[in-house]
């Protein structure tokens, strides 16, 4: 699973930040509400993804990349 698909987000551009288990920023990218993010370059492990919208709304998701 080398892609993360975003759906159900408010319209507009979101800033995505991916942190590894140590809290180190390993990926940062703008995405749109129905776009996919390529995470193929990330090593297997635990990650936290933070999405921040233009209106200031922020979501955080934790996941394991196998």
Coordinates of C-alpha atoms in Angstrom, one line a residue:
X1 CA 0.0 0.0 0.0
X2 CA 2.1 2.8 -1.3
X3 CA -0.7 5.4 -1.7
X4 CA -2.9 7.1 0.8
X5 CA -6.2 8.3 -0.7
X6 CA -8.0 11.3 0.8
X7 CA -11.8 11.5 0.6
X8 CA -14.4 13.4 2.6
X9 CA -12.2 16.4 3.1
X10 CA -13.5 20.0 2.6
X11 CA -12.8 21.4 -0.8
X12 CA -9.5 23.2 -1.2
X13 CA -5.8 22.5 -0.6
X14 CA -4.6 20.7 2.5
X15 CA -1.1 20.6 3.9
X16 CA -0.1 17.1 4.8
X17 CA 2.8 16.4 7.2
X18 CA 3.9 12.9 7.9
X19 CA 6.0 12.2 11.1
X20 CA 7.7 9.0 11.9
X21 CA 7.6 7.3 15.3
X22 CA 10.3 9.6 16.7
X23 CA 8.3 12.7 15.6
X24 CA 10.7 13.5 12.7
X25 CA 9.1 15.1 9.6
X26 CA 9.6 12.6 6.8
X27 CA 7.1 13.9 4.2
X28 CA 5.3 17.1 3.5
X29 CA 3.0 17.9 0.6
X30 CA -0.1 19.9 -0.4
X31 CA -3.1 17.7 -1.4
X32 CA -6.6 18.3 -2.6
X33 CA -9.8 16.6 -1.3
X34 CA -9.8 13.6 -3.7
X35 CA -6.1 13.2 -4.3
X36 CA -3.7 10.4 -3.4
X37 CA -0.3 10.8 -1.6
X38 CA 2.5 8.5 -2.6
X39 CA 4.1 7.0 0.6
X40 CA 6.1 4.4 -1.3
X41 CA 9.4 6.0 -0.2
X42 CA 8.7 5.5 3.5
X43 CA 10.1 2.6 5.4
X44 CA 7.8 0.2 7.2
X45 CA 6.9 1.5 10.6
X46 CA 4.5 3.7 12.7
X47 CA 3.6 7.2 11.4
X48 CA 1.4 10.1 12.3
X49 CA -0.2 12.1 9.5
X50 CA -1.4 15.7 10.2
X51 CA -3.7 17.4 7.6
X52 CA -4.3 21.1 7.9
X53 CA -6.9 22.9 5.8
X54 CA -7.0 26.5 4.7
X55 CA -9.7 27.2 7.3
X56 CA -7.4 26.1 10.1
X57 CA -9.1 22.7 10.6
X58 CA -6.6 20.0 11.5
X59 CA -6.9 16.2 11.5
X60 CA -4.4 13.7 12.8
X61 CA -4.3 10.0 11.9
X62 CA -1.9 7.3 13.1
X63 CA -1.1 4.3 11.0
X64 CA 1.3 1.5 10.4
X65 CA 3.0 1.1 7.0
X66 CA 3.9 -2.5 6.4

